[in-house]
Every structure is written in C-alpha cells, then in structure tokens.
mmCIF file of C-alpha atoms in Angstrom:
data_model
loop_
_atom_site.group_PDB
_atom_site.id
_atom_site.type_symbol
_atom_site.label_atom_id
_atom_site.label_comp_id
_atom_site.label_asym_id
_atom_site.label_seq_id
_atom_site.Cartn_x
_atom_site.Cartn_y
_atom_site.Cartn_z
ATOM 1 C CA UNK A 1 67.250 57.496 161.334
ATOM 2 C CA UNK A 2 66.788 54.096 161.084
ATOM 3 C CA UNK A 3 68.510 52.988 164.366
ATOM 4 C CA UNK A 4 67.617 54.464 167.521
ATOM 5 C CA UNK A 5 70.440 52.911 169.614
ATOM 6 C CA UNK A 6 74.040 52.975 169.059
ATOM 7 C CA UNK A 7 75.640 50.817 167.043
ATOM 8 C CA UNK A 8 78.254 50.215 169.220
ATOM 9 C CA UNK A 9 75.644 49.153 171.902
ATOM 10 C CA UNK A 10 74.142 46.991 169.666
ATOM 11 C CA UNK A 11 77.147 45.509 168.566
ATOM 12 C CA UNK A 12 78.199 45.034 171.934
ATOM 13 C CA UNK A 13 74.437 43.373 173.018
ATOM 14 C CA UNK A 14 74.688 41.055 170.049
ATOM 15 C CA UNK A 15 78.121 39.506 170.978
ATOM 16 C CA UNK A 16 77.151 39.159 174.607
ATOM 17 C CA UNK A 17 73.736 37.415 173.190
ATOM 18 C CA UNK A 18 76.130 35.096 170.673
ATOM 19 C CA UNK A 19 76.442 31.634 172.549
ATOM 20 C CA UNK A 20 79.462 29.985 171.281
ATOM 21 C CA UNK A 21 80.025 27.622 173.543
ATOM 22 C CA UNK A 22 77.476 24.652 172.348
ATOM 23 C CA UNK A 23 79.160 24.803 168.536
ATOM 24 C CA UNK A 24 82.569 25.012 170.208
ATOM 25 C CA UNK A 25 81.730 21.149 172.135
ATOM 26 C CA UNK A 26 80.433 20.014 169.043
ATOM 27 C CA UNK A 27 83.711 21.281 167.214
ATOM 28 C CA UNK A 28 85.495 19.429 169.718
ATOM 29 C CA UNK A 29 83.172 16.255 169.514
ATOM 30 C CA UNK A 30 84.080 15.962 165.907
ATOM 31 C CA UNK A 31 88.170 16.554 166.287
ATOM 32 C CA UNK A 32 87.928 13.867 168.794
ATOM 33 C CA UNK A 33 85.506 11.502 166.802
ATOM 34 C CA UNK A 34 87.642 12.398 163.533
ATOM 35 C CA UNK A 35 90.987 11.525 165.931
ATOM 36 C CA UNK A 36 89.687 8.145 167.133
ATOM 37 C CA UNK A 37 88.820 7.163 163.838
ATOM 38 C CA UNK A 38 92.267 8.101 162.300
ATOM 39 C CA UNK A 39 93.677 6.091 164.840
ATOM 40 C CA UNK A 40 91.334 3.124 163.803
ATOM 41 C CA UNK A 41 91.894 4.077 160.228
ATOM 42 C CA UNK A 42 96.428 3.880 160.822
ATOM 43 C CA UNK A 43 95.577 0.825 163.156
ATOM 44 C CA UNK A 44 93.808 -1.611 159.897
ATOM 45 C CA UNK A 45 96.733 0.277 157.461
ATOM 46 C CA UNK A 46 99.241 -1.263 159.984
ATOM 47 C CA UNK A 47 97.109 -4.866 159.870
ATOM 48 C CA UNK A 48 96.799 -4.699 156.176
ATOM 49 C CA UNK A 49 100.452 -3.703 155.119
ATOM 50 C CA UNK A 50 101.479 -6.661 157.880
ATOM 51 C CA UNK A 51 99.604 -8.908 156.088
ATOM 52 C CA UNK A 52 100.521 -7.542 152.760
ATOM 53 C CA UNK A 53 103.904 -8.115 153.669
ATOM 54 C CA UNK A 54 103.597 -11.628 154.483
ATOM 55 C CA UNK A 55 101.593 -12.748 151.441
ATOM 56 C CA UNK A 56 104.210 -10.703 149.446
ATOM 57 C CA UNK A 57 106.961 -13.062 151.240
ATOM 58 C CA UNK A 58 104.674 -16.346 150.592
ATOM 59 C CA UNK A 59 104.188 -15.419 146.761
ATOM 60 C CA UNK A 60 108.035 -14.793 146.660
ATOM 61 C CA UNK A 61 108.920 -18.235 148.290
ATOM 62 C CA UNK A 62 106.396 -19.786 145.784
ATOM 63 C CA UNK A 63 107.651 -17.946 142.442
ATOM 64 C CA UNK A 64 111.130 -19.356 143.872
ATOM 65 C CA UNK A 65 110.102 -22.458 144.319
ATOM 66 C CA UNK A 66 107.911 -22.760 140.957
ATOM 67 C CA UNK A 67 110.836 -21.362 138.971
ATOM 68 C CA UNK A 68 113.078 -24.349 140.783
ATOM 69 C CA UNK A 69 110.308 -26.886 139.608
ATOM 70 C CA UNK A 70 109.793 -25.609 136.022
ATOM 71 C CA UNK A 71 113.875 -25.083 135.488
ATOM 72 C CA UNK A 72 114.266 -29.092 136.641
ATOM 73 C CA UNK A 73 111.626 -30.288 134.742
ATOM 74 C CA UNK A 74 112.809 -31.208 131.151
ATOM 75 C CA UNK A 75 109.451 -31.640 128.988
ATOM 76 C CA UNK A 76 112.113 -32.970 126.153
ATOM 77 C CA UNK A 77 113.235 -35.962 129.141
ATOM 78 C CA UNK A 78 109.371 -36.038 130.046
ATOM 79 C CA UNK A 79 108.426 -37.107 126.576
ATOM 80 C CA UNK A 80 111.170 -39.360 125.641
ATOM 81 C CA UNK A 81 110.490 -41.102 129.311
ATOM 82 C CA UNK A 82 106.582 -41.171 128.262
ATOM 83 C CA UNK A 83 107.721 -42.715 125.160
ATOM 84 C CA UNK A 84 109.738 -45.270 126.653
ATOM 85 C CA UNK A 85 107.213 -46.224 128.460
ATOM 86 C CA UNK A 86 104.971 -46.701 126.302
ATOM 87 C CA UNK A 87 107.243 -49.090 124.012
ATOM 88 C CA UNK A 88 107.573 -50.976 127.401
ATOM 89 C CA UNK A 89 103.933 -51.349 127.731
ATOM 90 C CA UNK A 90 103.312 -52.314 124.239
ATOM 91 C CA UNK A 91 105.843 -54.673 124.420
ATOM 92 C CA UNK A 92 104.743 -56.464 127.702
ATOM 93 C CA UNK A 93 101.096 -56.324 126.015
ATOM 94 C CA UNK A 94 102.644 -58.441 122.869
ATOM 95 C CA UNK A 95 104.465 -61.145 125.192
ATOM 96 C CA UNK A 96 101.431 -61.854 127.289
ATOM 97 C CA UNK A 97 99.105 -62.031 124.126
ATOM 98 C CA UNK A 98 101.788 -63.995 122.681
ATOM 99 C CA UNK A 99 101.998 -66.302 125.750
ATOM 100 C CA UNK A 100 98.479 -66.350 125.854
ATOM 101 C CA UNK A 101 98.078 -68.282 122.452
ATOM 102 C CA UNK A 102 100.868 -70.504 123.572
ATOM 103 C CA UNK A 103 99.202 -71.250 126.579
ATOM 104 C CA UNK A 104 96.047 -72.133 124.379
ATOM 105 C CA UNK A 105 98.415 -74.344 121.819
ATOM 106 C CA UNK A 106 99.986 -76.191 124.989
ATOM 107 C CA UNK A 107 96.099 -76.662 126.525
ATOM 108 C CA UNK A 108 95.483 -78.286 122.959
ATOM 109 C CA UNK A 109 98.218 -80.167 122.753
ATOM 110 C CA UNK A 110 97.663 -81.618 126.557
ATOM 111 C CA UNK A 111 93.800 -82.673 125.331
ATOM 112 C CA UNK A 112 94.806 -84.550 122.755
ATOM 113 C CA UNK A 113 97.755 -86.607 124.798
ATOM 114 C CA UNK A 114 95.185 -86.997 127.288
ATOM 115 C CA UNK A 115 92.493 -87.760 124.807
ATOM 116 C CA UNK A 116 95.719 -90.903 123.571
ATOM 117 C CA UNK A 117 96.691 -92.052 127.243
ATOM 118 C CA UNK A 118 92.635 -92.785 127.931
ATOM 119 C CA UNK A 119 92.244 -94.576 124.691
ATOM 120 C CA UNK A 120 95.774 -96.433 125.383
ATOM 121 C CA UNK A 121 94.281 -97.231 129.158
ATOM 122 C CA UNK A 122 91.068 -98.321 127.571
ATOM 123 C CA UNK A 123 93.122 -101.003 124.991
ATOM 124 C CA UNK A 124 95.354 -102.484 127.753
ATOM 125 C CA UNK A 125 98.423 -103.714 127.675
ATOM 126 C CA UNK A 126 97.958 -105.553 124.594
ATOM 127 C CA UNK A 127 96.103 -103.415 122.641
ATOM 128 C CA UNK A 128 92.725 -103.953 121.026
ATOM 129 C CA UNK A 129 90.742 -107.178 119.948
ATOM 130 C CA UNK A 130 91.552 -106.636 116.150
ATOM 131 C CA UNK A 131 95.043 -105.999 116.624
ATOM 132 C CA UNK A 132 95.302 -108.467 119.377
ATOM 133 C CA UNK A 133 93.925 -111.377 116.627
ATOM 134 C CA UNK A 134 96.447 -110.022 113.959
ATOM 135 C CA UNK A 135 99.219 -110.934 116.230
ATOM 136 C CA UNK A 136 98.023 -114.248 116.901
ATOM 137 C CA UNK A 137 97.622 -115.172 113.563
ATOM 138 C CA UNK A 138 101.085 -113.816 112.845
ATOM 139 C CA UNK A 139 102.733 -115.216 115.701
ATOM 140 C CA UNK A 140 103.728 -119.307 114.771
ATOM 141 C CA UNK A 141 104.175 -120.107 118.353
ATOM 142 C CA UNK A 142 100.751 -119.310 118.980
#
C-alpha cells in the first residue's frame, strides 16, 4: 500500500498545516488598494467631465457668438466699402498731385514777378538811362 496513514488523517493534518491567513491580508490589501484607487479614479472622472462641461459651454458661447459675427458681416458690403475707399484714396492722391503742380506753377509765376519788381526797384521811378533820354528828347518842354 502506498500510504501508511489514513487518508482522512492526512487530509485532516494538511488543512490544519494550510496557513491561509497571510494570502487572506494580502487579498484584503489589494480590495482596499484597488478601492482607494477607484475612488481616485471616479474623483479625476468627476474633475474631467466638470471641466469638460465648461469648455463644452465656452465653445458653445463662441460658435454663438462667431455665427452672430459671420451672419452680420456682409463680404458683398465689405467689398463695395473697400472699393469706395479706394476711389476716395485715388481721388485725394489726384487733387494733391494736381495741387502740387499748381503750387509749382504759382512758385514760378511768383519768381518771375519778383524777378520784375527788383528790376523795376533797380530803374527807379523814372525808369532807365536809355529810356529816361528818349523822353527828354521827346518831351519839347524839356
């Protein structure tokens, strides 16, 4: 026979020999380790979906508000008002270039009356010699 004691004694020796008791503390480590971080874990869900939330409310105040802005801006009235601008701009370009060769006429004109009045200071009242001497000889009196 290959065992010489009972089974039933051995059976009995083996479960009083089985220590259970270590595993169990370390089962119990775990649940409590697994429960804490579960805890965490619902804890950052709650952050996240908060924050979730309120970036989901943000983007939905600024699609609303970016929808406002695009249905009030008319590109068609932006373009014409671009346009008319321009014209405006050209326009006030060609008057000042205008006045600006005016200007340069006027400056020419003024040089040359003042260019006159010194030569007319220069001659006197009575003019020059030679026309002075014509005048004389005209003139019976004299």
């Amino acid at each position: 026979m290959l065992l010489d004691e009972d089974p039933a004694t051995l059976i009995h020796h083996t479960i009083g020999n089985f220590n259970i008791h270590p595993d169990k503390s370390a089962v119990l480590r775990i649940n409590e380790s697994l429960s804490t971080l579960h805890q965490a874990r619902d804890l950052r869900i709650k952050e996240v979906e908060s924050v979730l939330k309120k970036l989901s409310r943000n983007l939905q105040t600024l699609t609303s508000q970016h929808s406002e802005t695009i249905s009030s801006h008319s590109s068609t009235s932006h373009a014409s008002h671009i346009v008319e601008l321009d014209t405006q701009k050209f326009r006030i370009a060609k008057a000042a270039s205008d006045l600006e060769i005016e200007g340069e006429k006027l400056q020419t004109e003024l040089d040359v009356a003042k260019a006159q009045l010194h030569e007319l200071e220069l001659q006197g009242v009575e003019g020059n010699e030679m026309e002075r001497s014509r005048r004389e000889s005209e003139d019976p009196v004299v």
